[in-house]
mmCIF file of C-alpha atoms in Angstrom:
data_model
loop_
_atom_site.group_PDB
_atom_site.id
_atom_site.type_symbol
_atom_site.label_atom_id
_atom_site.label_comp_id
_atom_site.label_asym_id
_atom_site.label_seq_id
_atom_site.Cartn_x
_atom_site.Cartn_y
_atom_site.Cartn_z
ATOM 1 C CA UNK A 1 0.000 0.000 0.000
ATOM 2 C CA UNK A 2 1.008 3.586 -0.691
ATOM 3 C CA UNK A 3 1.924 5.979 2.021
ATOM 4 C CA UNK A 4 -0.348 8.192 -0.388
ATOM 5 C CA UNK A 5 -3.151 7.038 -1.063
ATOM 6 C CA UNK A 6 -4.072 9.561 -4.453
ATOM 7 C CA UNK A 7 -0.660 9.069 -5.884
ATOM 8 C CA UNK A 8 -1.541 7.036 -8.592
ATOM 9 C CA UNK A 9 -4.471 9.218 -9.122
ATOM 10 C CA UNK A 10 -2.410 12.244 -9.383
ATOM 11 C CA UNK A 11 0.190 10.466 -12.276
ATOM 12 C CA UNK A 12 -2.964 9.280 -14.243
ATOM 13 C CA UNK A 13 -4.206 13.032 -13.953
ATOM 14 C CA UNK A 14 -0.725 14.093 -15.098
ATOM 15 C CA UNK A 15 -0.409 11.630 -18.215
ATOM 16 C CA UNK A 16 -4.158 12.114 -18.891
ATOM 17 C CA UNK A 17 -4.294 16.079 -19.669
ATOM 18 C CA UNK A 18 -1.130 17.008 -22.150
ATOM 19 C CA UNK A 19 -2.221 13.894 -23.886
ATOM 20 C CA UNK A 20 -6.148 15.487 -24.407
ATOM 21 C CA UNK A 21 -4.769 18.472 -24.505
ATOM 22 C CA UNK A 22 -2.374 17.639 -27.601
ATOM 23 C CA UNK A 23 -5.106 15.504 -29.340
ATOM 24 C CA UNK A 24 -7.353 18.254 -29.508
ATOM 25 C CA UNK A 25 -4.533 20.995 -30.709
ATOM 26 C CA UNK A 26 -4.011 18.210 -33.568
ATOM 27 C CA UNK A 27 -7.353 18.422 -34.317
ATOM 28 C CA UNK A 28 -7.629 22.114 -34.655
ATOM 29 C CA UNK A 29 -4.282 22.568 -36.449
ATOM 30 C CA UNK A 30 -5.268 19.816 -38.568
ATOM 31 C CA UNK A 31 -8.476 21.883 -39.780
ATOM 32 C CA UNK A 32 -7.194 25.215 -40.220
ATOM 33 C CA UNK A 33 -3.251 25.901 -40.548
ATOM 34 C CA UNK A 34 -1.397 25.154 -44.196
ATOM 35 C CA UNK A 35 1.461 26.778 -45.623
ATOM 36 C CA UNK A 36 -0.253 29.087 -47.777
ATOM 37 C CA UNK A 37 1.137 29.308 -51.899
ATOM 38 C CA UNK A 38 0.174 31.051 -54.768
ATOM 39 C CA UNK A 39 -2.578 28.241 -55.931
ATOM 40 C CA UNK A 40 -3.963 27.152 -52.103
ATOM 41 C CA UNK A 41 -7.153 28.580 -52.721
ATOM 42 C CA UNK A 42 -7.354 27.190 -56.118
ATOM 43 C CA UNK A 43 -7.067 23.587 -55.145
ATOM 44 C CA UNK A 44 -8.909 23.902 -52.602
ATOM 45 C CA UNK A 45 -11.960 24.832 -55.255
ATOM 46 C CA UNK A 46 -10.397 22.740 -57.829
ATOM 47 C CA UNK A 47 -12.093 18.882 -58.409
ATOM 48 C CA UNK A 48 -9.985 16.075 -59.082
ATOM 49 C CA UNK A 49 -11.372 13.098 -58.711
ATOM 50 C CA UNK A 50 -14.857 12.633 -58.532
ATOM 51 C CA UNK A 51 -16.310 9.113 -56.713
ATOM 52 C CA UNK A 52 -20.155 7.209 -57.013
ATOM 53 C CA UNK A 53 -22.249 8.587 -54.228
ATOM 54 C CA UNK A 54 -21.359 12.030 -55.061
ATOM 55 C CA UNK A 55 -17.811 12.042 -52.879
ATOM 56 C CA UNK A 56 -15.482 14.888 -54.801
ATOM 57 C CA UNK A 57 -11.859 14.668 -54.161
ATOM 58 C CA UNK A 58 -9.667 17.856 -54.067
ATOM 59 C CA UNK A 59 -5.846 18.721 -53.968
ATOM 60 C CA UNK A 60 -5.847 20.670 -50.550
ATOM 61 C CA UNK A 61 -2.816 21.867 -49.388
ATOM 62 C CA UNK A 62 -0.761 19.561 -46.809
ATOM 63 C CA UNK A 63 -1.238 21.033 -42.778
ATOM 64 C CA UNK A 64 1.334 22.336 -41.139
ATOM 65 C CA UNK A 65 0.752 20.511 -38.125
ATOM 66 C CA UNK A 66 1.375 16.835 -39.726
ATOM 67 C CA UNK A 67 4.511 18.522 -41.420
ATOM 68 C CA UNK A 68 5.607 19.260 -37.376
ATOM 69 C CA UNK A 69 4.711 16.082 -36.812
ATOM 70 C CA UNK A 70 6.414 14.096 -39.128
ATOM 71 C CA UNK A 71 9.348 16.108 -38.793
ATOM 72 C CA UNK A 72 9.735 15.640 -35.165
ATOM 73 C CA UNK A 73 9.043 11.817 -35.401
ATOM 74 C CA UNK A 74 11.506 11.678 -38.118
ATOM 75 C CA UNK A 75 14.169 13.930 -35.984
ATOM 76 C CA UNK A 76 13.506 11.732 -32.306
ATOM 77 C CA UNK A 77 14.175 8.231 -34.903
ATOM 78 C CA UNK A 78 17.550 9.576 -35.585
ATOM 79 C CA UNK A 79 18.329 10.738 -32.378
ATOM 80 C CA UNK A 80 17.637 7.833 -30.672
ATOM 81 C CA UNK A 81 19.123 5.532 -33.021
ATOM 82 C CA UNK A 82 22.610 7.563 -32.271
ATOM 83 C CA UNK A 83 22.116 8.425 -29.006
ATOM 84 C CA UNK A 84 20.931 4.580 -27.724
ATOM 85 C CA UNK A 85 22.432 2.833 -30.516
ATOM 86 C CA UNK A 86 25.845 4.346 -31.656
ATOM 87 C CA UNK A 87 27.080 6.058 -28.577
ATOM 88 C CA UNK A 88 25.770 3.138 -25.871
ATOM 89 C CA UNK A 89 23.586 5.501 -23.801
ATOM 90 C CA UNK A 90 21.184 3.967 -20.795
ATOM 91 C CA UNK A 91 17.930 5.041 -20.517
#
């Protein structure tokens, strides 16, 4: 038994509200910021593809929040292959 008792309750609290919190900042970033060109607007308007049922599909410009994203996943691969792999650090 723990000498306190809502210690456990206080880490899930802890893990539980960055990780809501950054789910919904995806989600927002995901719906409204893009690097913005000469053409956004244009294919955003513009139909490509068009689908039975009436589905339309459009060129939309990539977010900037999966670019982030991806970078950063792609940056923390790397560093952990040299950090844990090359130079023999313990985590």
């Amino acid at each position: 038994m723990r000498y306190f008792e809502l210690l456990g309750f206080q880490h899930f609290i802890m893990y539980l509200f960055p990780a809501l919190a950054f789910v919904v900042l995806f989600i927002i970033g995901l719906g409204f910021y893009y690097i913005h060109r000469k053409d956004s607007k244009a294919s955003e308007t513009r139909i490509i593809e068009q689908y039975p049922g009436g589905i339309e599909g459009r060129n939309a410009p990539f977010p900037l929040v999966l670019i982030l994203t991806i970078t950063g996943t792609i940056i923390w691969v790397f560093a952990y292959i040299v950090l844990i792999g090359v130079l023999g650090v313990k985590i």
